[in-house]
Amino acid sequence: MIADGLSREIAVQGPMKLSRFMAIAVAHYYGGRDPFGQRGDFITAPEISQMFGEIVGVWAAVTWQMMGSPEALVLAELGPGRGTLMADLLRAAAGMPGFRQAARVHLVETSPALRRRQRRTLGETEVVWLDRVEQLPPGPAIIVANEFFDALPIDQYVLRADGWHERRVADGDEFHFVDGPKVERGDFPAAREGDIFEVNQAARDIAATLGRRFGQSLGAALVIDYGHAISAPGDTLQAVGRHRAAPPLSRPGEVDLTAHVDFAALARAAAPAAVSPLASQGSFLRRLGIELRAAKLAAARPDQAADLEAACQRLINPAGMGTLFKVLAISSAGLTDLPGFDA
Ligand SMILES: C[S@@+](CC[C@H](N)C(=O)[O-])C[C@H]1O[C@@H](n2cnc3c(N)ncnc32)[C@H](O)[C@@H]1O
């Protein structure tokens, strides 16, 4: 049990940084299981419908063309889950002459169980697996990440009468938060006592790596995730198991632990690369033709028309994933006006 290991470490070293607690819990959670789908813990956009990965494939193909159709392309996905998005992307992007021949598929994935699942999904496709974004080879690149940044470990800070304190994880009958060391933060002068602010340093570091890469060489990264457009106080740490919310610290390693992505912080960290306007998932997918794709699929499979329409609506509707989920592109300076975003 990972909880026992966490308890032992806390007993010896005292209350633990939340980012360490979350990193250990998330690594254990994904390390040995495939949590996706109706029978799992939660469902992601690529698992809702093939249309999601196909539209990302259209984006990748057009972006590659805007890059001047380089003969060799590092095509990478961060946190690819079951590999479904990449499979659907490759099938759709194959419609662009030359894309498939150029693309060398790289998957950044730390979970051994999910690497095996990705191998099954991608069949004969040649794939290079990596542990870290920094290990991606140089050269023109297109990188996609869906619900990857939300799984990276955060720290939280709480405002008390004497200033901001880090929140740490202590143990007792159960894991719980205690106030940790005081820290200097000047970023939210209007914050009130009790407000919580989150920092995802791992996400910022990866955005900075992408920013440095596209500051120097050709390419673009597409980040799709749920989160907020402006950095602001708020407690967004959440756990989900069997499609239901659970107390965030209650069952480390047994439930999915995530936090909303602070897109403004990612955009700041990505300098000197270019950053797109932030699009909602709904508008991004619509601009790239998801409704047309749904109609086409429905015409070919009339018995599934209702399901296809429902899946499309779930992906684009504000009541579903359309507004909460957002899309940001980080790209080299010459590659602006990428498809799917407001000009
Ligand atoms: C919520 S899942 C998203 C899966 C997939 N992108 C999808 O949309 O279905 C998070 C993915 O990120 C991977 N992951 C989590 N932390 C990681 C890390 N630090 N480095 C690389 N992969 C990580 C997980 O193993 C899993 O594949």
PDB file of C-alpha atoms in Angstrom, residues 135-264:
ATOM      1  CA  GLN A 135      14.539  13.622 -23.956  1.00  0.00           C
ATOM      2  CA  LEU A 136      12.680  14.384 -27.194  1.00  0.00           C
ATOM      3  CA  PRO A 137      15.155  14.554 -30.097  1.00  0.00           C
ATOM      4  CA  PRO A 138      15.862  17.911 -31.755  1.00  0.00           C
ATOM      5  CA  GLY A 139      14.283  19.020 -35.026  1.00  0.00           C
ATOM      6  CA  PRO A 140      10.892  20.193 -36.278  1.00  0.00           C
ATOM      7  CA  ALA A 141       8.234  18.982 -33.845  1.00  0.00           C
ATOM      8  CA  ILE A 142       4.527  18.772 -33.180  1.00  0.00           C
ATOM      9  CA  ILE A 143       3.677  17.886 -29.595  1.00  0.00           C
ATOM     10  CA  VAL A 144       0.194  17.242 -28.231  1.00  0.00           C
ATOM     11  CA  ALA A 145      -0.941  16.819 -24.628  1.00  0.00           C
ATOM     12  CA  ASN A 146      -4.511  16.083 -23.550  1.00  0.00           C
ATOM     13  CA  GLU A 147      -5.216  15.923 -19.812  1.00  0.00           C
ATOM     14  CA  PHE A 148      -1.503  15.603 -19.075  1.00  0.00           C
ATOM     15  CA  PHE A 149      -0.766  18.849 -17.227  1.00  0.00           C
ATOM     16  CA  ASP A 150      -3.659  18.321 -14.772  1.00  0.00           C
ATOM     17  CA  ALA A 151      -1.969  15.154 -13.507  1.00  0.00           C
ATOM     18  CA  LEU A 152       1.278  16.935 -12.600  1.00  0.00           C
ATOM     19  CA  PRO A 153       1.880  17.636  -8.909  1.00  0.00           C
ATOM     20  CA  ILE A 154       0.886  20.971  -7.369  1.00  0.00           C
ATOM     21  CA  ASP A 155       1.714  22.807  -4.167  1.00  0.00           C
ATOM     22  CA  GLN A 156      -0.903  24.854  -2.323  1.00  0.00           C
ATOM     23  CA  TYR A 157      -0.564  28.006  -0.223  1.00  0.00           C
ATOM     24  CA  VAL A 158      -3.160  29.386   2.207  1.00  0.00           C
ATOM     25  CA  LEU A 159      -3.479  33.004   3.345  1.00  0.00           C
ATOM     26  CA  ARG A 160      -3.446  33.424   7.140  1.00  0.00           C
ATOM     27  CA  ALA A 161      -3.492  36.635   9.225  1.00  0.00           C
ATOM     28  CA  ASP A 162       0.329  36.768   9.132  1.00  0.00           C
ATOM     29  CA  GLY A 163       0.678  35.985   5.407  1.00  0.00           C
ATOM     30  CA  TRP A 164       0.797  32.996   3.039  1.00  0.00           C
ATOM     31  CA  HIS A 165       1.703  29.543   4.360  1.00  0.00           C
ATOM     32  CA  GLU A 166       2.460  26.413   2.406  1.00  0.00           C
ATOM     33  CA  ARG A 167      -0.108  23.638   2.976  1.00  0.00           C
ATOM     34  CA  ARG A 168       1.538  20.349   3.915  1.00  0.00           C
ATOM     35  CA  VAL A 169       0.136  16.850   4.331  1.00  0.00           C
ATOM     36  CA  ALA A 170       0.156  15.363   7.840  1.00  0.00           C
ATOM     37  CA  ASP A 171      -0.965  11.948   9.047  1.00  0.00           C
ATOM     38  CA  GLY A 172      -3.191  10.816  11.924  1.00  0.00           C
ATOM     39  CA  ASP A 173      -6.413   8.845  11.624  1.00  0.00           C
ATOM     40  CA  GLU A 174      -6.244  10.005   8.027  1.00  0.00           C
ATOM     41  CA  PHE A 175      -4.108  12.240   5.809  1.00  0.00           C
ATOM     42  CA  HIS A 176      -4.975  15.892   6.329  1.00  0.00           C
ATOM     43  CA  PHE A 177      -3.622  19.371   5.641  1.00  0.00           C
ATOM     44  CA  VAL A 178      -1.657  21.419   8.149  1.00  0.00           C
ATOM     45  CA  ASP A 179      -0.106  24.850   7.741  1.00  0.00           C
ATOM     46  CA  GLY A 180       3.548  24.655   6.766  1.00  0.00           C
ATOM     47  CA  PRO A 181       6.257  27.284   6.537  1.00  0.00           C
ATOM     48  CA  LYS A 182       5.412  30.906   5.783  1.00  0.00           C
ATOM     49  CA  VAL A 183       6.277  32.048   2.262  1.00  0.00           C
ATOM     50  CA  GLU A 184       6.502  35.491   0.686  1.00  0.00           C
ATOM     51  CA  ARG A 185       3.948  35.982  -2.118  1.00  0.00           C
ATOM     52  CA  GLY A 186       3.018  39.382  -3.468  1.00  0.00           C
ATOM     53  CA  ASP A 187       0.876  38.240  -6.375  1.00  0.00           C
ATOM     54  CA  PHE A 188      -2.657  38.545  -4.951  1.00  0.00           C
ATOM     55  CA  PRO A 189      -3.010  41.737  -2.888  1.00  0.00           C
ATOM     56  CA  ALA A 190      -6.830  41.369  -2.898  1.00  0.00           C
ATOM     57  CA  ALA A 191      -6.769  37.797  -1.489  1.00  0.00           C
ATOM     58  CA  ARG A 192      -8.664  37.184   1.758  1.00  0.00           C
ATOM     59  CA  GLU A 193      -7.745  35.117   4.781  1.00  0.00           C
ATOM     60  CA  GLY A 194      -8.409  31.444   4.021  1.00  0.00           C
ATOM     61  CA  ASP A 195      -7.864  31.820   0.263  1.00  0.00           C
ATOM     62  CA  ILE A 196      -5.804  29.081  -1.346  1.00  0.00           C
ATOM     63  CA  PHE A 197      -3.411  29.527  -4.237  1.00  0.00           C
ATOM     64  CA  GLU A 198      -1.885  26.685  -6.269  1.00  0.00           C
ATOM     65  CA  VAL A 199       1.452  26.433  -8.032  1.00  0.00           C
ATOM     66  CA  ASN A 200       2.198  23.637 -10.483  1.00  0.00           C
ATOM     67  CA  GLN A 201       5.963  23.933 -10.784  1.00  0.00           C
ATOM     68  CA  ALA A 202       6.290  20.730 -12.831  1.00  0.00           C
ATOM     69  CA  ALA A 203       3.805  22.096 -15.388  1.00  0.00           C
ATOM     70  CA  ARG A 204       5.640  25.423 -15.521  1.00  0.00           C
ATOM     71  CA  ASP A 205       8.967  23.621 -16.013  1.00  0.00           C
ATOM     72  CA  ILE A 206       7.570  21.603 -18.925  1.00  0.00           C
ATOM     73  CA  ALA A 207       6.019  24.730 -20.481  1.00  0.00           C
ATOM     74  CA  ALA A 208       9.432  26.412 -20.120  1.00  0.00           C
ATOM     75  CA  THR A 209      11.108  23.423 -21.842  1.00  0.00           C
ATOM     76  CA  LEU A 210       8.613  23.694 -24.723  1.00  0.00           C
ATOM     77  CA  GLY A 211       9.118  27.460 -24.815  1.00  0.00           C
ATOM     78  CA  ARG A 212      12.912  27.113 -25.040  1.00  0.00           C
ATOM     79  CA  ARG A 213      12.541  24.479 -27.745  1.00  0.00           C
ATOM     80  CA  PHE A 214      10.199  26.545 -29.907  1.00  0.00           C
ATOM     81  CA  GLY A 215      12.192  29.684 -29.141  1.00  0.00           C
ATOM     82  CA  GLN A 216      14.994  28.054 -31.124  1.00  0.00           C
ATOM     83  CA  SER A 217      13.488  25.547 -33.525  1.00  0.00           C
ATOM     84  CA  LEU A 218      10.415  25.024 -35.636  1.00  0.00           C
ATOM     85  CA  GLY A 219       7.249  23.522 -34.250  1.00  0.00           C
ATOM     86  CA  ALA A 220       4.213  23.750 -32.043  1.00  0.00           C
ATOM     87  CA  ALA A 221       2.700  22.145 -28.978  1.00  0.00           C
ATOM     88  CA  LEU A 222      -1.030  21.813 -28.372  1.00  0.00           C
ATOM     89  CA  VAL A 223      -2.101  21.710 -24.739  1.00  0.00           C
ATOM     90  CA  ILE A 224      -5.697  20.644 -24.023  1.00  0.00           C
ATOM     91  CA  ASP A 225      -6.850  20.464 -20.438  1.00  0.00           C
ATOM     92  CA  TYR A 226      -9.348  21.742 -17.922  1.00  0.00           C
ATOM     93  CA  GLY A 227      -8.418  24.868 -16.119  1.00  0.00           C
ATOM     94  CA  HIS A 228      -8.614  28.621 -15.878  1.00  0.00           C
ATOM     95  CA  ALA A 229      -7.537  31.433 -18.174  1.00  0.00           C
ATOM     96  CA  ILE A 230      -6.303  33.799 -15.452  1.00  0.00           C
ATOM     97  CA  SER A 231      -4.146  33.004 -12.416  1.00  0.00           C
ATOM     98  CA  ALA A 232      -6.361  33.365  -9.342  1.00  0.00           C
ATOM     99  CA  PRO A 233      -6.771  31.895  -5.853  1.00  0.00           C
ATOM    100  CA  GLY A 234      -8.878  28.705  -5.638  1.00  0.00           C
ATOM    101  CA  ASP A 235      -8.646  25.136  -4.340  1.00  0.00           C
ATOM    102  CA  THR A 236      -8.983  22.819  -7.358  1.00  0.00           C
ATOM    103  CA  LEU A 237      -7.302  19.659  -6.067  1.00  0.00           C
ATOM    104  CA  GLN A 238      -9.694  16.809  -6.722  1.00  0.00           C
ATOM    105  CA  ALA A 239      -9.824  13.032  -6.602  1.00  0.00           C
ATOM    106  CA  VAL A 240     -12.034  10.796  -8.716  1.00  0.00           C
ATOM    107  CA  GLY A 241     -12.633   7.058  -8.426  1.00  0.00           C
ATOM    108  CA  ARG A 242     -15.310   5.042 -10.246  1.00  0.00           C
ATOM    109  CA  HIS A 243     -16.606   8.274 -11.827  1.00  0.00           C
ATOM    110  CA  ARG A 244     -17.292   9.831  -8.398  1.00  0.00           C
ATOM    111  CA  ALA A 245     -15.526  12.532  -6.441  1.00  0.00           C
ATOM    112  CA  ALA A 246     -13.521  11.399  -3.410  1.00  0.00           C
ATOM    113  CA  PRO A 247     -11.799  13.459  -0.671  1.00  0.00           C
ATOM    114  CA  PRO A 248      -8.471  14.444  -2.310  1.00  0.00           C
ATOM    115  CA  LEU A 249      -6.120  12.980   0.310  1.00  0.00           C
ATOM    116  CA  SER A 250      -8.269   9.972   1.199  1.00  0.00           C
ATOM    117  CA  ARG A 251      -6.933   7.099  -0.932  1.00  0.00           C
ATOM    118  CA  PRO A 252      -3.536   8.028  -2.412  1.00  0.00           C
ATOM    119  CA  GLY A 253      -2.623   5.860  -5.381  1.00  0.00           C
ATOM    120  CA  GLU A 254      -6.137   4.381  -5.573  1.00  0.00           C
ATOM    121  CA  VAL A 255      -8.003   7.368  -7.039  1.00  0.00           C
ATOM    122  CA  ASP A 256      -7.107   9.836  -9.783  1.00  0.00           C
ATOM    123  CA  LEU A 257      -5.692  13.041  -8.317  1.00  0.00           C
ATOM    124  CA  THR A 258      -5.695  16.197 -10.467  1.00  0.00           C
ATOM    125  CA  ALA A 259      -5.756  19.985 -10.284  1.00  0.00           C
ATOM    126  CA  HIS A 260      -7.005  22.574 -12.741  1.00  0.00           C
ATOM    127  CA  VAL A 261      -4.384  23.950 -15.105  1.00  0.00           C
ATOM    128  CA  ASP A 262      -3.403  27.614 -14.717  1.00  0.00           C
ATOM    129  CA  PHE A 263      -3.108  28.460 -18.433  1.00  0.00           C
ATOM    130  CA  ALA A 264      -1.855  31.989 -17.734  1.00  0.00           C
TER     131      ALA A 264
END
